[in-house]
XYZ file of C-alpha atoms in Angstrom:
505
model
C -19.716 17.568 -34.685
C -17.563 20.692 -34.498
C -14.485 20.964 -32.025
C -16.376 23.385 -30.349
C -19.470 20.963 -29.608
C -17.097 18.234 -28.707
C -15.278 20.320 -26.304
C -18.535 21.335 -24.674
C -19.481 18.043 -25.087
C -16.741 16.724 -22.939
C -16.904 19.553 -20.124
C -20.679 18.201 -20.032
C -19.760 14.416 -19.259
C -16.636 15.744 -16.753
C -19.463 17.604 -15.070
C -21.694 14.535 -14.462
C -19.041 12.145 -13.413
C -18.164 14.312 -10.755
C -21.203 15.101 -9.492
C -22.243 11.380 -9.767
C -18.655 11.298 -8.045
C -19.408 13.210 -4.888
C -22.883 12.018 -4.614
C -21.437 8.109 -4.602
C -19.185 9.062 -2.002
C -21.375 10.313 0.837
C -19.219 8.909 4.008
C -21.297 11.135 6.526
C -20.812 12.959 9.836
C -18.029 10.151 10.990
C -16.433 8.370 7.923
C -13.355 6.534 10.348
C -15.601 4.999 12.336
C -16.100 2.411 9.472
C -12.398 2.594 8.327
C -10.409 -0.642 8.610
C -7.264 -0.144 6.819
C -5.504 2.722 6.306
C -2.672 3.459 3.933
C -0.412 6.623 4.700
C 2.985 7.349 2.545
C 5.125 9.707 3.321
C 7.336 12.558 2.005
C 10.197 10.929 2.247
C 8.374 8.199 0.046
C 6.727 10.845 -2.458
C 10.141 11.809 -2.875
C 11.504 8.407 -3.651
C 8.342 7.859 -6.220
C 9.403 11.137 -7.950
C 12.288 10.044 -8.796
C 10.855 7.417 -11.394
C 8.613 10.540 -12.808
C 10.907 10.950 -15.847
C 9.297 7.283 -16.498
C 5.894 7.758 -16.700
C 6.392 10.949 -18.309
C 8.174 9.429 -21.041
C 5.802 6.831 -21.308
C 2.994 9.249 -22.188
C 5.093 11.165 -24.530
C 5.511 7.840 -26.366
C 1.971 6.879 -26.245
C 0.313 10.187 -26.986
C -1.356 10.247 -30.101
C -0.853 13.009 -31.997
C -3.200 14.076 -34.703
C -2.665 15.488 -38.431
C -1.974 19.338 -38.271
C -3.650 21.150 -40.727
C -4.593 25.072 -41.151
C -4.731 27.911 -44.275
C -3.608 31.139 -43.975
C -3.800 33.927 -46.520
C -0.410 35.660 -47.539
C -0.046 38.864 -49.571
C 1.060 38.135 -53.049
C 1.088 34.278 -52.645
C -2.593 33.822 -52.146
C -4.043 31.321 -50.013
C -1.218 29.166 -48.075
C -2.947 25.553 -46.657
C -0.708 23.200 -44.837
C -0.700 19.935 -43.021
C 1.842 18.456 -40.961
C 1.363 14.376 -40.690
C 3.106 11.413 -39.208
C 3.927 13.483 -36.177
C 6.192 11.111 -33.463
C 8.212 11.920 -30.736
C 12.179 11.518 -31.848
C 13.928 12.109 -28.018
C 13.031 12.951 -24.913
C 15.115 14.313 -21.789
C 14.054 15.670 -18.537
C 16.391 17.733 -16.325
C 14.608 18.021 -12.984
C 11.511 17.082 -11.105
C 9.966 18.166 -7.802
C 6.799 17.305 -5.778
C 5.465 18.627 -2.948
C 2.089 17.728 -1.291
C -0.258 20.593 -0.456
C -3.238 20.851 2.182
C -5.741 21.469 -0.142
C -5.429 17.666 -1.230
C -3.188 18.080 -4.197
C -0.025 16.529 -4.980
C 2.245 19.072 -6.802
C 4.410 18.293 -9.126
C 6.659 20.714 -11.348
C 9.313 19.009 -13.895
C 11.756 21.529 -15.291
C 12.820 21.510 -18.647
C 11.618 18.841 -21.247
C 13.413 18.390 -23.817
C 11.468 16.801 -26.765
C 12.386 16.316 -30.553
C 9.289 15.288 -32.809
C 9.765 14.530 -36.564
C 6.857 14.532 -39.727
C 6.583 15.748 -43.169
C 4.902 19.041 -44.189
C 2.833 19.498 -47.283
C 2.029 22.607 -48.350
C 0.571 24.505 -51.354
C -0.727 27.931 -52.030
C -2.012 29.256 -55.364
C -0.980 32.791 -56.261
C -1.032 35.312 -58.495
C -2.051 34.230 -61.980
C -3.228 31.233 -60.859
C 0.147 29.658 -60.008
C 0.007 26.517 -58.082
C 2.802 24.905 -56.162
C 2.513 21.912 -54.259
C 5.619 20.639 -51.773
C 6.560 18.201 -49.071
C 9.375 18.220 -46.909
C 10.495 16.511 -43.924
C 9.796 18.375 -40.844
C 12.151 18.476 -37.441
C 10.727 20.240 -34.171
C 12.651 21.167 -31.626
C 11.161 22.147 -28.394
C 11.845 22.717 -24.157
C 9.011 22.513 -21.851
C 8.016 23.080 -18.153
C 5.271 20.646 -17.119
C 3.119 21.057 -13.963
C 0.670 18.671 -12.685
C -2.002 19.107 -10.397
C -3.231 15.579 -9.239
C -6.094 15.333 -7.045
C -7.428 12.004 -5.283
C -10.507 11.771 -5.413
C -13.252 9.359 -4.630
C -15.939 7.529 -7.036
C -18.191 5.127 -6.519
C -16.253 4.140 -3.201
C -13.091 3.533 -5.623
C -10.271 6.142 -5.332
C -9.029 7.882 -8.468
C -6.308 9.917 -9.280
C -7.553 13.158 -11.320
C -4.419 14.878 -13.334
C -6.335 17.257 -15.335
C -4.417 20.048 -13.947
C -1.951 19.944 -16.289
C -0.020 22.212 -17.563
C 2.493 22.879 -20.363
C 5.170 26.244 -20.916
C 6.782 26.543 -23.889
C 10.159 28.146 -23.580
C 11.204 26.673 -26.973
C 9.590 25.721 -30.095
C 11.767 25.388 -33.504
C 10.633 24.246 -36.880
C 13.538 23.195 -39.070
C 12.639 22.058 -42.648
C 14.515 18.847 -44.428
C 17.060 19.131 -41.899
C 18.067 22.834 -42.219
C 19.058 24.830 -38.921
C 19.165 28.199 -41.076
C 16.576 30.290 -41.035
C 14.923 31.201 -44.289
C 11.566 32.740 -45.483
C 9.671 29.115 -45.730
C 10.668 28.851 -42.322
C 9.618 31.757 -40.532
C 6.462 31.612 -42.676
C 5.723 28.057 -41.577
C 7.162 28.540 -37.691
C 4.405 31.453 -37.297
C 1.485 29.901 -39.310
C 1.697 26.518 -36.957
C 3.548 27.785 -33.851
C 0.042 28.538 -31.853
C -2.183 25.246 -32.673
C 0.940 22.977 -32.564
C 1.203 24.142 -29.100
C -2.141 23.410 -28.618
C -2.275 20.076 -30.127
C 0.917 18.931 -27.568
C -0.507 19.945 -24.623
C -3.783 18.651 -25.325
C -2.525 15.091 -26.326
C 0.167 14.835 -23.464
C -1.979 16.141 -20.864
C -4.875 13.299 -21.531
C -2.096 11.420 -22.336
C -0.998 12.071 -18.486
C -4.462 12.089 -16.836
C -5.026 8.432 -18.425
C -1.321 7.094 -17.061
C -2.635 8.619 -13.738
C -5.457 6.883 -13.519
C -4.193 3.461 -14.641
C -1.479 4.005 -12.682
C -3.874 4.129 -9.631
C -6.001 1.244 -10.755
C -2.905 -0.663 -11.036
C -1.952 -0.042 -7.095
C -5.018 -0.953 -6.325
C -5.664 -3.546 -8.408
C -2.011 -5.405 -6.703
C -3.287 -4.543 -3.729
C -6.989 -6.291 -4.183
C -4.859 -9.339 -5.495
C -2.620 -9.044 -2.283
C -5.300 -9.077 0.032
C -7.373 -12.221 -1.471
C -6.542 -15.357 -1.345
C -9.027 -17.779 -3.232
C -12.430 -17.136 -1.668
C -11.281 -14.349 1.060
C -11.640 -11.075 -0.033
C -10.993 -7.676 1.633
C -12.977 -4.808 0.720
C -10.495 -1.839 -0.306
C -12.856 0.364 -1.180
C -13.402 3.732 0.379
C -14.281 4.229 4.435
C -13.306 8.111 3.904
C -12.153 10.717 1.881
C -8.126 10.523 0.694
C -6.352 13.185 3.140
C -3.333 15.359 1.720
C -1.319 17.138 4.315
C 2.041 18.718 4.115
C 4.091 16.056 4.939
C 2.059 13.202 3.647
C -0.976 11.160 1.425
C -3.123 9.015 3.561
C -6.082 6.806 2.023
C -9.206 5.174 4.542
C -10.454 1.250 3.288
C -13.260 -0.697 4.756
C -10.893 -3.394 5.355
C -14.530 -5.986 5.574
C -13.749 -9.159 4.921
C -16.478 -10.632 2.326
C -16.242 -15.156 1.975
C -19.242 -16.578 0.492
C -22.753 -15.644 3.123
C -19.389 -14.548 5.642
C -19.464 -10.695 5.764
C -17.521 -8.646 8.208
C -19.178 -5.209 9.429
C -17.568 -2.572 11.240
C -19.412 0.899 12.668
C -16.911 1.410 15.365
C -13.201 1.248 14.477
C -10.669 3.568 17.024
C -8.879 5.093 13.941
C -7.234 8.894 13.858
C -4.947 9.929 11.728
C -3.379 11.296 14.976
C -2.127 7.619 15.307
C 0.134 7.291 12.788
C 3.400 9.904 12.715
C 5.727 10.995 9.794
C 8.988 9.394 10.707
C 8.214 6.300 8.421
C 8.156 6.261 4.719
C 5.198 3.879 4.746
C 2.208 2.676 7.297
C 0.036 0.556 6.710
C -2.749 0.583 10.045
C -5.339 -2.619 10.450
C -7.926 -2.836 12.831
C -9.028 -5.273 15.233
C -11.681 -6.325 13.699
C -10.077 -6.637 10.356
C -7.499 -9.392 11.527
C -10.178 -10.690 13.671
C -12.338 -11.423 10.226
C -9.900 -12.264 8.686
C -8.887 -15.670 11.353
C -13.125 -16.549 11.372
C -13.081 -16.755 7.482
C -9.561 -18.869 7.653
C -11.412 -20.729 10.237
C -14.642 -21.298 8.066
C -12.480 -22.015 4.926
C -10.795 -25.135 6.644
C -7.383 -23.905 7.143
C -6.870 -23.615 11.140
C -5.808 -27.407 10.670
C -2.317 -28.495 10.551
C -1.121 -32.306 10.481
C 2.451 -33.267 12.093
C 4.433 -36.593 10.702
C 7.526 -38.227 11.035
C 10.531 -36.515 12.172
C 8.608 -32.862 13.613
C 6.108 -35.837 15.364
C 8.960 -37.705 16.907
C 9.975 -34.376 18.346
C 6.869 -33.549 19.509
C 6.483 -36.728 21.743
C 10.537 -37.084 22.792
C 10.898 -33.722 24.016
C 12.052 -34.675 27.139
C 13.631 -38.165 28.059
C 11.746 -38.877 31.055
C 9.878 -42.279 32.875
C 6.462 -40.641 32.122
C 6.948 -39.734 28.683
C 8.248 -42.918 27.778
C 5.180 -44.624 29.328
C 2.946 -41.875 27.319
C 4.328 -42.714 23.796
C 4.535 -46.557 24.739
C 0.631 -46.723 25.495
C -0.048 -44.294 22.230
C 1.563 -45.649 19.479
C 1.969 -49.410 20.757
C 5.323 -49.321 18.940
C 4.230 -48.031 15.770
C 6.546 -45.677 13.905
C 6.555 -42.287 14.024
C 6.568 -42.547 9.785
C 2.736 -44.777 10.224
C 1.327 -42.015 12.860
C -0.077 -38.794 12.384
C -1.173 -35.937 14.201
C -3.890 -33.474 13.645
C -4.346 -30.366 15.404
C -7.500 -28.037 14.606
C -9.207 -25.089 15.996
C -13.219 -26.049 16.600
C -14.425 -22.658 16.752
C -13.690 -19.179 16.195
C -10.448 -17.765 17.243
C -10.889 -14.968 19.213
C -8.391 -12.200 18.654
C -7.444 -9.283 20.784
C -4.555 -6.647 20.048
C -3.097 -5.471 23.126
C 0.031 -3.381 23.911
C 2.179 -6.494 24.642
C 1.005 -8.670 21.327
C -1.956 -10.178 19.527
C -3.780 -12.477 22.081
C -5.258 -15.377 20.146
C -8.082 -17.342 22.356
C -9.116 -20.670 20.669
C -10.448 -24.070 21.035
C -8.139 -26.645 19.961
C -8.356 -30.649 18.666
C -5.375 -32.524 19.045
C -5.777 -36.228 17.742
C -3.129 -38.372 17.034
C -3.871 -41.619 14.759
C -1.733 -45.006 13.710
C -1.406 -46.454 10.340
C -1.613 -50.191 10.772
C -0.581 -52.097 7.682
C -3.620 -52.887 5.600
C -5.720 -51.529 8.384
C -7.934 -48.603 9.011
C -6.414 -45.935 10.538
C -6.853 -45.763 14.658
C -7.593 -42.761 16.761
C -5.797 -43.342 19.794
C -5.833 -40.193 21.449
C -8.052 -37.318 21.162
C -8.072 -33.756 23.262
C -9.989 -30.478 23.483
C -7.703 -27.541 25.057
C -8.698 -24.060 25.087
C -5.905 -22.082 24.721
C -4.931 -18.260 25.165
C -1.188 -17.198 23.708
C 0.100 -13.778 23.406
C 1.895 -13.686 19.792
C 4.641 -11.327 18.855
C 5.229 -10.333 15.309
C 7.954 -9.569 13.267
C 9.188 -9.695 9.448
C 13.047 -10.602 9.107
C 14.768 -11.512 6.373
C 11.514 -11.724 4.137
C 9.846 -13.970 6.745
C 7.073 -13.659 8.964
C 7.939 -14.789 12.319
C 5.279 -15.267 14.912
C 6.700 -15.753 18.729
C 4.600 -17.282 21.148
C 5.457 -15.407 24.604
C 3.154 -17.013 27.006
C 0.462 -19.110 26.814
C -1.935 -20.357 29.117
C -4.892 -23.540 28.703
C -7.563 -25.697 30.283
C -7.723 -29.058 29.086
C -11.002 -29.491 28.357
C -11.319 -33.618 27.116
C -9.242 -36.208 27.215
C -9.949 -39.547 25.533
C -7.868 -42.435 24.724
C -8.643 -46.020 23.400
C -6.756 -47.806 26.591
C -8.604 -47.812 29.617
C -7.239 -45.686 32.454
C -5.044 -43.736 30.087
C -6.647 -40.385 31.114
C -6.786 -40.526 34.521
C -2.971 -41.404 34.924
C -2.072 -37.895 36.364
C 2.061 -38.187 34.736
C 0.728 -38.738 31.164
C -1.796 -36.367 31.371
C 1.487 -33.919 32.821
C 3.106 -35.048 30.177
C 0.481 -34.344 27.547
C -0.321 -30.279 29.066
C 3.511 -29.400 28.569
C 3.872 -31.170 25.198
C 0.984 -28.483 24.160
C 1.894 -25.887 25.672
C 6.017 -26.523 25.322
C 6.340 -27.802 22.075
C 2.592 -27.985 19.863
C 1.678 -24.309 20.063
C 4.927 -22.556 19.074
C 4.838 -25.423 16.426
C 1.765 -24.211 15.543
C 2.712 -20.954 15.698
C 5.513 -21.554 13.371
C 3.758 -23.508 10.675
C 0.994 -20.292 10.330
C 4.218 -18.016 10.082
C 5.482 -20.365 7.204
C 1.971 -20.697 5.769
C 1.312 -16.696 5.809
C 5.168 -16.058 4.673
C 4.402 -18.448 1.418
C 1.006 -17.116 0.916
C 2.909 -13.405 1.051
C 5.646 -14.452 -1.345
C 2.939 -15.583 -3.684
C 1.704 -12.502 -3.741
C 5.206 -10.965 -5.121
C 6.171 -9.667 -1.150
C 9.311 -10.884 -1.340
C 10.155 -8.612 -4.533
C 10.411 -5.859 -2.525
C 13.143 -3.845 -0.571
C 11.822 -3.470 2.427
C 13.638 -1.752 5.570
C 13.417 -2.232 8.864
C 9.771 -2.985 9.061
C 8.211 -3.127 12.301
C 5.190 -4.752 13.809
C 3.330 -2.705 16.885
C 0.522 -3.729 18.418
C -2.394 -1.288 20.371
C -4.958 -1.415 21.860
C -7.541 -2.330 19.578
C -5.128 -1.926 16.247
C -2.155 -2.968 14.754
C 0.482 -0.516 12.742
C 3.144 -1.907 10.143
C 5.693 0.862 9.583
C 8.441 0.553 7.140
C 10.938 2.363 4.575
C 11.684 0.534 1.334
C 13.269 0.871 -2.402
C 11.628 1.407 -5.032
C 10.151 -1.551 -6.817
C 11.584 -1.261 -10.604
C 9.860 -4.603 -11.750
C 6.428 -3.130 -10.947
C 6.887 0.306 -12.761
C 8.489 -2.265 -15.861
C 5.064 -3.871 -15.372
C 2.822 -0.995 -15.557
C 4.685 0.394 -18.335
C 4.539 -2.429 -20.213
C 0.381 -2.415 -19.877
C 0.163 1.066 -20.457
C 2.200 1.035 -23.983
């Protein structure tokens, strides 16, 4: 097939994806009402990103794949002149300056200023003149060019999977010198050479970079959202990240809409009503990350389906539990419980026995639950022995904070009804002091224990994920009605554009 039809070819299959493209991507009269995560970054943060451009330009320099150059020209008095220029590779690359800015019309701009790039080959040439004279040659070749770059990139959405479209690209040429086996001077073979291959060489550059480009753009995408699929799972819970709504571009920053549904085996979240606008979020922050209520809500019924809303206390954090305060009741309490068994041959267990209900509110996230507490002694070469068991529905207001690289969780108030109280020794539940005793160790000590241990757990689970690799500033943790907002600034993450590099070459 020609060029030509391959060209046409191309445009053809462009054509189709994007209408395929728009017609996958159909979010309706009211896309945000199913939107339950939202992504927005920031100038501030587009600026910070651009300065690791020089990177990925580089990168796609290096990887660009440039093809053999070949072309015939007819010269007075030396016949027909055919040429070929092979082994073309880039020799140096520098980059003065980059800028971006974001545009309204959903396009990130960016313009870098003066590349300088070397490449290196060998020419062969031969032309047969007059009298049927035929000279073959080949020299090493040396090209020495300066070029402005511009990229368009659009966001764009396909089959509910957002894609980064760089095809606007676009090369100037404010330089481009041939120099033959290593000579700056200019000479006929030169000039006849420089003029011949000037036009498709320029071609042949901006043709390879540029797809070179639009491919690093899209894997570059793919990649975010690939560590951010691999963020939000965590063995059989999975969060849907694909598209609620169309990407939105505005002057001062790049915002993206996610379903946020939480999918675990016949578990699947649904959402038709979420309270997002992007008039919620400002432009102070260099990142935001907004979750909705029924996200997180999801998210604690398939932790609660997957077995995980259970926590066991032993030894030392036990003995703390049950000596928190040295009075005549609580001494009676742990004497009729644990018969004088160590703390070391006792356990307790502590597990929600239905669905936590969660509720963000202006003062926190208020977590309403049904909780088991049942606390068990090892006797030697015996079975173990429940000796108490109780239901208590709880309701605590949680505050939430990262510092340090740590998810803390801070009870503030907590209020609960004990529901059942059983115990192997007779009379042990109606003993009003014990049963004192046993309300306030809950509510005292066992829920901001609990509270802790899910701060720990989440705080690992997040480190697992790589969270921990970051710089992140001053994050904060605000709760709404209805939603929940993270806001932070942060560095730039080196060891993930190392990564992606690495991948891409």
């Amino acid at each position: 097939m020609s060029w030509g039809g391959r060209m046409i070819l191309g445009i053809f299959r462009i054509l189709l994806v994007l209408v395929h493209a728009s017609a996958a991507c159909d979010f309706g009269p009211f896309p945000y009402r199913g939107t339950g995560i939202v992504c927005r970054m920031t100038k501030p943060a587009a600026l910070l990103l651009n300065q690791e451009t020089a990177q990925i330009i580089q990168a796609a320099f290096r990887n660009a794949k440039f093809p053999n150059i070949t072309g015939e020209r007819s010269v007075r008095l030396l016949g027909k002149v055919a040429y070929e220029l092979t082994n073309i590779q880039i020799n140096g690359l520098s980059i003065e300056k980059s800028d971006v800015e974001l545009k309204e019309n959903n396009v990130i701009y960016i313009a870098i200023k003066n590349v300088t790039a070397s490449f290196k080959g060998t020419l062969t040439y031969g032309y047969a003149g007059a009298w049927f004279l035929r000279l073959f040659h080949s020299l090493d070749f040396e090209i020495q060019s300066s070029i402005d770059l511009q990229l368009d990139i659009k966001l764009m959405c396909q089959e509910d999977k957002l894609i980064a479209d760089a095809s606007g690209c676009y090369l100037t040429f404010h330089k481009l010198t041939l120099h033959l086996q290593g000579d700056k001077e200019p000479g006929w073979l030169k000039q006849l050479f420089t003029d011949f291959i000037s036009f498709t060489l320029k071609f042949v550059l901006k043709r390879e970079v540029c797809k070179e480009i639009n491919s690093l753009a899209q894997m570059l995408a793919d990649f975010v959202l690939d560590l951010a699929a691999h963020f939000v799972r965590n063995k059989d819970i999975i969060v849907d990240l694909s598209l609620a709504a169309e990407s939105l571009i505005q002057t001062g920053y790049v915002e993206s809409h996610h379903k946020g549904l939480v999918l675990y085996q016949n578990y699947t979240s649904t959402l038709s009503d979420s309270v997002f606008s992007p008039s919620l979020l400002t432009e102070s922050r260099m990142l935001y990350f907004w979750l909705s209520e029924h996200t997180l809500s999801s998210l604690a019924s398939a932790a609660f389906l997957d077995g995980r809303l259970v926590f066991t206390i032993r030894g030392e954090k036990l003995q703390e539990l049950f000596e928190m305060e040295d009075t005549e009741a609580q001494r009676k309490a742990v004497q009729m419980i644990f018969q004088g068994t160590s703390y070391n041959d006792s356990v307790a267990k502590v597990w929600s026995l239905a669905h936590p209900q969660i509720s963000l509110q202006p003062e926190g996230t208020v977590v309403k639950s049904l909780v088991a507490v049942e606390v068990s002694i090892l006797p030697a070469g015996g079975e173990p022995l429940v000796v108490l068991y109780m239901e208590k529905e709880n309701t605590v207001t949680i505050q939430a904070a990262y510092v340090e690289k740590k998810l803390i969780l801070q009870p503030l108030d907590s209020r609960s009804v004990l529901c059942t109280s059983l115990c192997e020794f007779s009379g042990f539940q109606d003993d009003p002091s014990v049963q004192n005793f046993l309300k306030n160790m809950i509510s005292v000590v066992g829920i901001p224990e609990v509270t802790s241990s899910i701060g720990s757990a989440l705080t690992s689970m997040m480190n697992s994920k790589g969270l921990n690799l970051f710089d992140i500033i001053n994050p904060e943790i605000i709760t709404r009605q209805g939603y929940l907002i993270v806001q932070l600034d942060f560095g730039f993450p080196h060891h993930l554009l190392l990564e992606f590099l690495q991948k891409s070459s």
